Amino acid sequence: MKSLYYILFFVIFSSVNYFAICQNIPSPRREQTSTLVGTRLYFFGGATGISESNEVWYLDLSSSFNISRPSWLRDVAMPVGYNFGTSCLSPIDKSTVFLIGGRTWIANARTYSYTSSLYMITRNEIQAVIDNNGKIFIFGGDNYNSSTKLYYNDMNILDITIMTWSTLTKSQPALTYFDYTATLLPNGLIVYIGGFGGSSTSVGLNNISQIQIFDTKSYTWSAKLTSGSTIASRVFHSAVLTQDGNIIIYGGSTSNSGKVANVFSDIAVLNTNSWTWSVPSVSGTNAPPLTQHSAVLYKNYMILAFGATSATNLYTNNIYILDIQNFTWVTTFNIPTPTTNPAKHTQSNGYSSTDHDSSNLHIGIGIGMGVVILAVVLFVIGLFIYKNRHKQEIIATPGTSKDDHIRETYISTIYTPGIPPPVKYELAPTYGVPVPGNNYHSS
């Protein structure tokens, strides 16, 4: 019976682990980068506390889901672990994602890859924007490779049509910038909010009321002094651009000796026409403080993912959704009803629908095979238990051959008034015990 218990334990343990894997949920992380590709919101890498991940996950935004059960899907892993980088989508084919800068690591290890040139320039903690002509603009950043940490204030431009880098030689602003947000407006202006600023060797929090602006058409810098609500200075916050030209920021944190300190949970809106800050009234169950997280705007939903919530809780894998039409935190992502052609979207995912169907098919086949295998194993175990409980006693009689036994199966009992009924013996599946009334032992 002990072997039976071992088998049952193995089946139950394996089943629990199998179905846990089938849930397809990414581990908690921060410092990842994200890009929206059609209806797929991609997340690349990130720090998990154990290692710098090389995983690629995406949320399927083509179907509704609850934030407690997001529609996570895993894509092909990167060859290196990756964090503190930036990513953007090609406007030419609307399917190629460029990962630039950041820190690359030996996959699933804590060993920094100094020699790898994949996805990499020697800049970290940056945010790239790409214009409609295929030019990627990257400002500032810091150098993680340097034994003496250096901070930059140059503008580097990658033209993806000819895959050529260039660095502006025109005068730059006095401050260095990193850990900021960069938002490209339709008029070609890049708006830099928050982050660190200072000299090449010493930095501090930038005043968030002082906005640095770069014109991608004239390649010139300017500054805007904002008015309105007072917004605390911060780093590692997120920003999205609304259709009416406003920039919404969420969260972020302060820093203490390079580590996360106070984490914010506020929402602020910058009007890029009047350059005025405001704090909207928000309803629903608030998202927690978040920093080093991801944010993207899809239709009327601002989707937040991963990040740290405090100086002690540095890794999460939760999703939060803000409906910017009425500034309400919601728990369900509902597919927005299109007002025009349902097939039209500002971006194309670059994949055929069969790719998604194939992914679902593979998952379905895997789950189906697991269920079938589990059913077969349980059937075999049940049959084993049944046979052990109903084992029949074999009684050998004189004159019978070894293979010609008389099987005692059932004896009917007739009760006669005044005569005691015969003694009824229970047949037990125990071998070597004499059967009453018989001189032979079962073998």
Short mmCIF file of C-alpha atoms in Angstrom, two decimals:
data_model
loop_
_atom_site.label_atom_id
_atom_site.label_comp_id
_atom_site.label_asym_id
_atom_site.label_seq_id
_atom_site.Cartn_x
_atom_site.Cartn_y
_atom_site.Cartn_z
CA MET A 1 0.00 0.00 0.00
CA LYS A 2 2.93 2.33 0.57
CA SER A 3 3.78 2.20 -3.11
CA LEU A 4 0.20 3.19 -3.87
CA TYR A 5 0.50 6.23 -1.63
CA TYR A 6 3.75 7.23 -3.35
CA ILE A 7 2.04 6.99 -6.72
CA LEU A 8 -0.89 9.11 -5.56
CA PHE A 9 1.46 11.72 -4.08
CA PHE A 10 3.44 11.88 -7.33
CA VAL A 11 0.31 12.28 -9.46
CA ILE A 12 -1.17 15.02 -7.26
CA PHE A 13 2.15 16.90 -6.99
CA SER A 14 2.77 16.68 -10.74
CA SER A 15 -0.77 17.80 -11.52
CA VAL A 16 -0.54 20.85 -9.28
CA ASN A 17 2.77 21.87 -10.85
CA TYR A 18 1.51 21.19 -14.35
CA PHE A 19 -1.56 23.36 -14.00
CA ALA A 20 0.48 26.09 -12.24
CA ILE A 21 2.73 26.22 -15.28
CA CYS A 22 -0.27 26.32 -17.58
CA GLN A 23 -1.44 29.49 -15.83
CA ASN A 24 1.31 31.33 -17.75
CA ILE A 25 2.01 34.14 -15.31
CA PRO A 26 5.22 36.21 -15.35
CA SER A 27 7.18 36.51 -12.13
CA PRO A 28 7.21 39.86 -10.27
CA ARG A 29 9.71 42.34 -11.71
CA ARG A 30 10.70 45.95 -12.31
CA GLU A 31 12.97 47.94 -14.67
CA GLN A 32 11.49 46.22 -17.75
CA THR A 33 10.66 48.05 -20.98
CA SER A 34 7.39 47.81 -22.88
CA THR A 35 5.97 48.54 -26.34
CA LEU A 36 2.48 48.37 -27.80
CA VAL A 37 2.34 46.43 -31.07
CA GLY A 38 -1.18 46.49 -32.42
CA THR A 39 -3.28 44.71 -29.82
CA ARG A 40 -0.27 43.19 -28.06
CA LEU A 41 1.36 44.99 -25.16
CA TYR A 42 4.90 43.60 -24.99
CA PHE A 43 7.21 43.56 -21.96
CA PHE A 44 10.92 42.85 -22.32
CA GLY A 45 13.17 41.60 -19.53
CA GLY A 46 13.29 43.33 -16.16
CA ALA A 47 14.90 42.58 -12.81
CA THR A 48 13.18 39.87 -10.77
CA GLY A 49 15.31 39.94 -7.63
CA ILE A 50 16.85 36.61 -8.60
CA SER A 51 18.25 37.61 -11.98
CA GLU A 52 17.82 39.99 -14.88
CA SER A 53 15.20 38.29 -17.02
CA ASN A 54 15.44 37.51 -20.73
CA GLU A 55 11.71 36.75 -20.93
CA VAL A 56 9.30 38.37 -23.36
CA TRP A 57 5.66 38.55 -22.30
CA TYR A 58 2.65 40.25 -23.80
CA LEU A 59 -0.90 41.07 -22.89
CA ASP A 60 -3.52 40.26 -25.49
CA LEU A 61 -5.70 43.38 -25.75
CA SER A 62 -7.97 41.89 -28.40
CA SER A 63 -10.16 40.31 -25.73
CA SER A 64 -11.56 41.44 -22.40
CA PHE A 65 -10.01 40.36 -19.11
CA ASN A 66 -10.06 41.04 -15.39
CA ILE A 67 -6.90 42.47 -13.83
CA SER A 68 -6.86 39.54 -11.39
CA ARG A 69 -6.56 37.17 -14.38
CA PRO A 70 -4.75 39.04 -17.16
CA SER A 71 -4.47 37.37 -20.56
CA TRP A 72 -0.71 36.77 -20.34
CA LEU A 73 1.14 35.04 -23.15
CA ARG A 74 4.84 34.24 -23.42
CA ASP A 75 6.86 34.92 -26.57
CA VAL A 76 10.34 33.81 -27.65
CA ALA A 77 12.95 34.72 -25.03
CA MET A 78 15.81 37.12 -25.72
CA PRO A 79 19.36 35.72 -25.82
CA VAL A 80 20.39 37.99 -22.92
CA GLY A 81 18.88 39.30 -19.72
CA TYR A 82 17.83 42.95 -20.06
CA ASN A 83 16.89 45.89 -17.84
CA PHE A 84 17.09 49.68 -17.63
CA GLY A 85 16.79 49.95 -21.42
CA THR A 86 14.27 51.49 -23.78
CA SER A 87 12.19 50.24 -26.70
CA CYS A 88 10.15 51.67 -29.55
CA LEU A 89 8.12 50.39 -32.50
CA SER A 90 9.10 50.94 -36.12
CA PRO A 91 6.56 53.22 -37.85
CA ILE A 92 7.58 51.70 -41.18
CA ASP A 93 6.54 48.06 -40.80
CA LYS A 94 4.72 48.50 -37.47
CA SER A 95 6.05 45.14 -36.28
CA THR A 96 9.76 45.59 -35.52
CA VAL A 97 10.62 46.58 -31.95
CA PHE A 98 13.98 48.23 -31.29
CA LEU A 99 15.59 47.70 -27.88
CA ILE A 100 18.26 50.31 -27.26
CA GLY A 101 20.77 50.88 -24.50
CA GLY A 102 20.16 49.33 -21.12
CA ARG A 103 22.09 46.64 -19.32
CA THR A 104 22.57 43.20 -20.83
CA TRP A 105 23.32 40.13 -18.73
CA ILE A 106 24.04 36.48 -19.19
CA ALA A 107 20.52 35.05 -19.37
CA ASN A 108 18.95 34.27 -15.99
CA ALA A 109 22.14 35.11 -14.12
CA ARG A 110 23.49 38.07 -12.22
CA THR A 111 26.58 38.32 -14.42
CA TYR A 112 26.84 41.53 -16.42
CA SER A 113 27.65 40.98 -20.10
CA TYR A 114 30.31 43.56 -20.95
CA THR A 115 31.07 42.05 -24.35
CA SER A 116 27.58 41.69 -25.76
CA SER A 117 26.60 44.27 -28.35
CA LEU A 118 23.03 43.09 -28.61
CA TYR A 119 20.42 45.80 -28.09
CA MET A 120 23.12 47.98 -26.65
CA ILE A 121 24.73 51.39 -26.57
CA THR A 122 26.60 52.38 -23.44
CA ARG A 123 23.65 54.26 -21.99
CA ASN A 124 21.20 53.25 -19.27
CA GLU A 125 18.05 54.64 -17.67
CA ILE A 126 16.97 56.39 -20.85
CA GLN A 127 13.73 56.66 -22.80
CA ALA A 128 13.59 56.73 -26.58
CA VAL A 129 10.98 58.21 -28.91
CA ILE A 130 10.63 57.55 -32.62
CA ASP A 131 9.10 59.87 -35.23
CA ASN A 132 7.11 58.95 -38.32
CA ASN A 133 10.25 59.08 -40.47
CA GLY A 134 11.95 56.30 -38.52
CA LYS A 135 14.36 58.40 -36.46
CA ILE A 136 14.90 57.34 -32.86
CA PHE A 137 15.88 60.13 -30.44
CA ILE A 138 17.74 59.27 -27.22
CA PHE A 139 18.84 61.93 -24.78
CA GLY A 140 21.29 61.70 -21.90
CA GLY A 141 21.49 58.61 -19.75
CA ASP A 142 24.28 57.26 -17.60
CA ASN A 143 27.14 54.82 -18.18
CA TYR A 144 26.90 51.63 -16.14
CA ASN A 145 30.16 50.23 -17.47
CA SER A 146 32.29 53.09 -16.17
CA SER A 147 34.13 52.56 -12.90
CA THR A 148 33.35 56.22 -12.26
CA LYS A 149 29.70 56.69 -13.10
CA LEU A 150 29.23 59.26 -15.85
CA TYR A 151 26.08 61.18 -16.83
CA TYR A 152 25.39 62.52 -20.31
CA ASN A 153 23.56 65.44 -21.91
CA ASP A 154 23.94 64.65 -25.61
CA MET A 155 21.27 63.74 -28.15
CA ASN A 156 21.86 60.55 -30.14
CA ILE A 157 19.76 59.77 -33.19
CA LEU A 158 19.34 56.41 -34.94
CA ASP A 159 17.90 56.49 -38.46
CA ILE A 160 16.39 53.02 -38.83
CA THR A 161 15.96 53.44 -42.60
CA ILE A 162 19.76 53.33 -43.03
CA MET A 163 20.68 52.00 -39.54
CA THR A 164 23.09 54.86 -38.86
CA TRP A 165 23.82 56.67 -35.58
CA SER A 166 24.53 60.38 -35.31
CA THR A 167 25.22 62.69 -32.37
CA LEU A 168 24.16 66.32 -32.41
CA THR A 169 27.02 68.80 -32.34
CA LYS A 170 24.78 71.75 -31.61
CA SER A 171 24.75 73.33 -28.17
CA GLN A 172 22.96 71.25 -25.56
CA PRO A 173 21.20 72.25 -22.34
CA ALA A 174 23.42 72.60 -19.28
CA LEU A 175 21.72 69.79 -17.36
CA THR A 176 22.18 66.08 -17.87
CA TYR A 177 19.04 64.01 -17.87
CA PHE A 178 18.17 60.38 -17.07
CA ASP A 179 15.35 58.45 -15.41
CA TYR A 180 12.97 60.95 -17.04
CA THR A 181 9.95 60.44 -19.29
CA ALA A 182 10.09 61.49 -22.95
CA THR A 183 6.87 62.15 -24.85
CA LEU A 184 6.71 63.03 -28.57
CA LEU A 185 3.92 65.46 -29.45
CA PRO A 186 2.26 65.46 -32.90
CA ASN A 187 4.01 68.78 -33.70
CA GLY A 188 7.43 67.14 -33.37
CA LEU A 189 8.32 68.39 -29.88
CA ILE A 190 9.77 65.96 -27.34
CA VAL A 191 8.72 66.82 -23.78
CA TYR A 192 11.10 65.70 -21.02
CA ILE A 193 9.56 65.50 -17.54
CA GLY A 194 11.27 64.83 -14.21
CA GLY A 195 14.31 62.63 -13.79
CA PHE A 196 17.77 63.49 -12.57
CA GLY A 197 19.79 66.47 -13.75
CA GLY A 198 23.10 68.11 -12.98
CA SER A 199 26.68 67.84 -14.14
CA SER A 200 28.53 64.93 -15.72
CA THR A 201 29.52 63.59 -12.28
CA SER A 202 26.88 64.90 -9.85
CA VAL A 203 23.11 64.90 -10.21
CA GLY A 204 19.91 65.60 -8.26
CA LEU A 205 16.16 65.62 -8.83
CA ASN A 206 15.00 67.95 -11.60
CA ASN A 207 12.32 70.49 -10.81
CA ILE A 208 9.27 69.04 -12.51
CA SER A 209 7.84 72.51 -13.12
CA GLN A 210 10.78 73.20 -15.46
CA ILE A 211 10.13 71.30 -18.69
CA GLN A 212 12.88 70.73 -21.25
CA ILE A 213 11.70 70.52 -24.88
CA PHE A 214 13.53 69.33 -27.97
CA ASP A 215 12.28 70.19 -31.48
CA THR A 216 12.87 67.22 -33.80
CA LYS A 217 12.40 69.42 -36.88
CA SER A 218 14.83 72.24 -36.08
CA TYR A 219 17.03 70.24 -33.66
CA THR A 220 16.82 73.02 -31.07
CA TRP A 221 16.20 73.07 -27.32
CA SER A 222 13.84 75.27 -25.33
CA ALA A 223 12.40 75.34 -21.81
CA LYS A 224 8.90 75.86 -20.49
CA LEU A 225 8.02 77.00 -16.99
CA THR A 226 4.76 75.33 -16.04
CA SER A 227 1.98 76.68 -13.83
CA GLY A 228 -1.01 75.21 -12.00
CA SER A 229 -0.83 72.45 -9.39
CA THR A 230 2.42 71.77 -7.57
CA ILE A 231 3.78 68.37 -8.53
CA ALA A 232 6.58 66.73 -6.54
CA SER A 233 9.84 66.06 -8.37
CA ARG A 234 10.44 62.40 -9.14
CA VAL A 235 12.21 59.74 -11.18
CA PHE A 236 11.09 56.41 -12.70
CA HIS A 237 7.51 57.63 -13.22
CA SER A 238 5.46 56.86 -16.35
CA ALA A 239 3.83 59.13 -18.92
CA VAL A 240 1.31 58.67 -21.74
CA LEU A 241 -0.01 61.08 -24.37
CA THR A 242 -3.77 61.46 -24.79
CA GLN A 243 -5.54 62.18 -28.08
CA ASP A 244 -6.20 65.77 -27.01
CA GLY A 245 -2.51 66.43 -26.46
CA ASN A 246 -2.31 66.14 -22.67
CA ILE A 247 0.40 64.17 -20.89
CA ILE A 248 -0.68 62.00 -17.95
CA ILE A 249 2.01 60.92 -15.49
CA TYR A 250 1.70 58.34 -12.73
CA GLY A 251 3.80 57.33 -9.77
CA GLY A 252 7.56 57.50 -9.63
CA SER A 253 9.81 57.84 -6.63
CA THR A 254 12.60 59.70 -4.96
CA SER A 255 16.03 58.17 -4.52
CA ASN A 256 18.34 57.64 -1.58
CA SER A 257 21.92 56.71 -2.52
CA GLY A 258 20.70 55.19 -5.76
CA LYS A 259 17.95 53.14 -4.12
CA VAL A 260 14.17 53.53 -4.19
CA ALA A 261 12.97 55.77 -1.35
CA ASN A 262 9.53 57.42 -1.28
CA VAL A 263 7.15 56.01 -3.92
CA PHE A 264 4.27 58.11 -5.30
CA SER A 265 0.74 57.07 -6.21
CA ASP A 266 -0.57 60.34 -7.63
CA ILE A 267 -1.85 61.20 -11.10
CA ALA A 268 -1.02 64.53 -12.73
CA VAL A 269 -2.00 65.96 -16.10
CA LEU A 270 0.09 68.42 -18.12
CA ASN A 271 -1.78 70.52 -20.68
CA THR A 272 0.74 71.00 -23.51
CA ASN A 273 -1.15 73.98 -24.91
CA SER A 274 -1.13 76.10 -21.75
CA TRP A 275 1.74 74.21 -20.02
CA THR A 276 -0.38 73.87 -16.91
CA TRP A 277 -0.32 71.04 -14.36
CA SER A 278 -3.57 69.76 -12.83
CA VAL A 279 -4.53 66.90 -10.53
CA PRO A 280 -7.79 65.19 -11.58
CA SER A 281 -10.37 63.77 -9.21
CA VAL A 282 -10.09 60.00 -9.43
CA SER A 283 -12.66 57.36 -8.47
CA GLY A 284 -12.51 53.61 -8.02
CA THR A 285 -10.04 51.51 -6.06
CA ASN A 286 -6.72 53.29 -6.39
CA ALA A 287 -3.63 51.59 -7.73
CA PRO A 288 -0.79 51.39 -5.21
CA PRO A 289 2.31 53.56 -5.38
CA LEU A 290 4.43 52.43 -8.32
CA THR A 291 7.92 53.16 -9.61
CA GLN A 292 10.13 51.56 -12.27
CA HIS A 293 6.93 50.28 -13.85
CA SER A 294 5.47 50.36 -17.36
CA ALA A 295 2.54 52.34 -18.73
CA VAL A 296 0.85 52.58 -22.11
CA LEU A 297 -2.35 54.15 -23.41
CA TYR A 298 -4.62 51.86 -25.42
CA LYS A 299 -7.87 53.49 -26.56
CA ASN A 300 -9.20 55.09 -23.36
CA TYR A 301 -7.26 52.82 -20.98
CA MET A 302 -3.98 53.70 -19.30
CA ILE A 303 -2.50 50.31 -18.44
CA LEU A 304 0.13 50.06 -15.69
CA ALA A 305 2.20 46.93 -15.10
CA PHE A 306 4.91 45.56 -12.78
CA GLY A 307 7.23 47.85 -10.78
CA ALA A 308 8.07 48.47 -7.14
CA THR A 309 5.47 49.69 -4.64
CA SER A 310 7.82 50.70 -1.82
CA ALA A 311 11.45 50.62 -0.71
CA THR A 312 10.81 47.13 0.70
CA ASN A 313 8.39 45.69 -1.87
CA LEU A 314 10.53 46.02 -4.97
CA TYR A 315 8.92 43.50 -7.33
CA THR A 316 5.30 43.04 -8.43
CA ASN A 317 3.47 41.49 -11.37
CA ASN A 318 0.11 43.21 -11.05
CA ILE A 319 -1.88 45.09 -13.68
CA TYR A 320 -3.81 48.33 -13.03
CA ILE A 321 -6.10 50.11 -15.46
CA LEU A 322 -7.20 53.75 -15.44
CA ASP A 323 -10.09 54.80 -17.68
CA ILE A 324 -8.97 58.30 -18.70
CA GLN A 325 -12.40 59.28 -20.03
CA ASN A 326 -13.67 59.70 -16.47
CA PHE A 327 -10.46 59.04 -14.48
CA THR A 328 -11.78 55.88 -12.88
CA TRP A 329 -9.72 52.89 -11.80
CA VAL A 330 -11.36 49.79 -13.26
CA THR A 331 -10.84 46.10 -12.65
CA THR A 332 -11.99 44.86 -16.06
CA PHE A 333 -10.51 45.59 -19.45
CA ASN A 334 -13.38 45.74 -21.91
CA ILE A 335 -12.72 45.96 -25.63
CA PRO A 336 -13.59 49.56 -26.56
CA THR A 337 -16.40 49.84 -29.09
CA PRO A 338 -14.91 51.28 -32.30
CA THR A 339 -16.50 54.43 -33.62
CA THR A 340 -15.09 53.91 -37.12
CA ASN A 341 -13.89 50.94 -39.12
CA PRO A 342 -13.30 48.18 -36.53
CA ALA A 343 -10.23 46.99 -38.38
CA LYS A 344 -8.57 50.40 -38.28
CA HIS A 345 -6.01 51.08 -35.59
CA THR A 346 -3.13 53.48 -35.25
CA GLN A 347 -0.78 50.50 -35.22
CA SER A 348 -0.77 47.10 -36.88
CA ASN A 349 0.55 44.18 -34.92
CA GLY A 350 2.44 42.85 -37.92
CA TYR A 351 1.32 39.29 -37.20
CA SER A 352 -1.39 37.26 -38.85
CA SER A 353 -4.35 36.13 -36.76
CA THR A 354 -3.15 32.56 -37.19
CA ASP A 355 -0.12 33.33 -35.00
CA HIS A 356 -2.37 34.04 -32.04
CA ASP A 357 -4.63 31.10 -32.88
CA SER A 358 -1.58 28.84 -33.13
CA SER A 359 -0.36 30.00 -29.72
CA ASN A 360 -3.75 29.25 -28.19
CA LEU A 361 -3.84 25.90 -30.04
CA HIS A 362 -0.48 24.83 -28.60
CA ILE A 363 -1.58 25.76 -25.09
CA GLY A 364 -4.86 23.88 -25.62
CA ILE A 365 -3.07 20.79 -26.90
CA GLY A 366 -0.69 20.85 -23.94
CA ILE A 367 -3.52 21.13 -21.43
CA GLY A 368 -5.54 18.46 -23.26
CA MET A 369 -2.65 16.00 -23.25
CA GLY A 370 -2.05 16.65 -19.57
CA VAL A 371 -5.72 15.97 -18.77
CA VAL A 372 -5.68 12.73 -20.83
CA ILE A 373 -2.47 11.50 -19.16
CA LEU A 374 -3.86 12.36 -15.74
CA ALA A 375 -7.09 10.50 -16.52
CA VAL A 376 -5.18 7.40 -17.67
CA VAL A 377 -3.02 7.39 -14.55
CA LEU A 378 -6.03 7.79 -12.28
CA PHE A 379 -7.81 4.98 -14.15
CA VAL A 380 -4.85 2.62 -13.65
CA ILE A 381 -4.65 3.52 -9.96
CA GLY A 382 -8.41 3.00 -9.57
CA LEU A 383 -8.19 -0.39 -11.27
CA PHE A 384 -5.30 -1.35 -8.99
CA ILE A 385 -7.30 -0.39 -5.89
CA TYR A 386 -10.39 -2.22 -7.16
CA LYS A 387 -8.49 -5.46 -7.78
CA ASN A 388 -6.85 -5.34 -4.36
CA ARG A 389 -10.20 -4.91 -2.64
CA HIS A 390 -11.91 -7.70 -4.60
CA LYS A 391 -9.13 -10.25 -4.78
CA GLN A 392 -10.68 -13.73 -4.95
CA GLU A 393 -9.48 -16.63 -2.84
CA ILE A 394 -8.16 -19.53 -4.84
CA ILE A 395 -8.89 -22.96 -3.27
CA ALA A 396 -6.96 -25.93 -4.55
CA THR A 397 -8.69 -29.34 -4.32
CA PRO A 398 -7.14 -32.79 -4.44
CA GLY A 399 -6.80 -34.13 -7.94
CA THR A 400 -6.80 -30.84 -9.69
CA SER A 401 -3.91 -29.64 -11.71
CA LYS A 402 -1.89 -26.58 -10.90
CA ASP A 403 -3.88 -24.48 -13.36
CA ASP A 404 -7.27 -26.06 -12.71
CA HIS A 405 -8.45 -24.45 -9.53
CA ILE A 406 -11.93 -24.22 -8.17
CA ARG A 407 -12.74 -20.58 -7.47
CA GLU A 408 -14.97 -19.98 -4.43
CA THR A 409 -17.08 -17.03 -5.41
CA TYR A 410 -20.42 -17.10 -3.70
CA ILE A 411 -22.32 -19.58 -1.49
CA SER A 412 -26.04 -19.08 -1.11
CA THR A 413 -27.32 -19.55 2.43
CA ILE A 414 -30.66 -21.30 3.19
CA TYR A 415 -32.10 -20.81 6.62
CA THR A 416 -34.25 -23.68 8.05
CA PRO A 417 -36.42 -22.96 11.08
CA GLY A 418 -34.96 -24.52 14.19
CA ILE A 419 -31.60 -25.22 12.61
CA PRO A 420 -28.86 -22.65 13.08
CA PRO A 421 -27.58 -21.19 9.81
CA PRO A 422 -24.14 -22.30 8.69
CA VAL A 423 -21.20 -20.15 9.62
CA LYS A 424 -20.40 -17.60 6.90
CA TYR A 425 -16.77 -16.85 6.32
CA GLU A 426 -15.52 -13.63 4.76
CA LEU A 427 -12.88 -14.15 2.15
CA ALA A 428 -9.93 -11.85 2.80
CA PRO A 429 -7.20 -11.10 0.28
CA THR A 430 -4.58 -12.45 2.71
CA TYR A 431 -2.51 -15.30 1.46
CA GLY A 432 -1.18 -18.11 3.63
CA VAL A 433 -4.14 -17.99 6.07
CA PRO A 434 -6.10 -21.28 6.34
CA VAL A 435 -9.63 -21.32 5.06
CA PRO A 436 -11.97 -22.81 7.68
CA GLY A 437 -13.07 -26.30 6.88
CA ASN A 438 -10.29 -26.93 4.46
CA ASN A 439 -6.92 -28.55 5.03
CA TYR A 440 -5.30 -26.68 2.18
CA HIS A 441 -3.78 -23.27 2.27
CA SER A 442 -4.16 -20.77 -0.49
CA SER A 443 -1.05 -20.32 -2.53
#
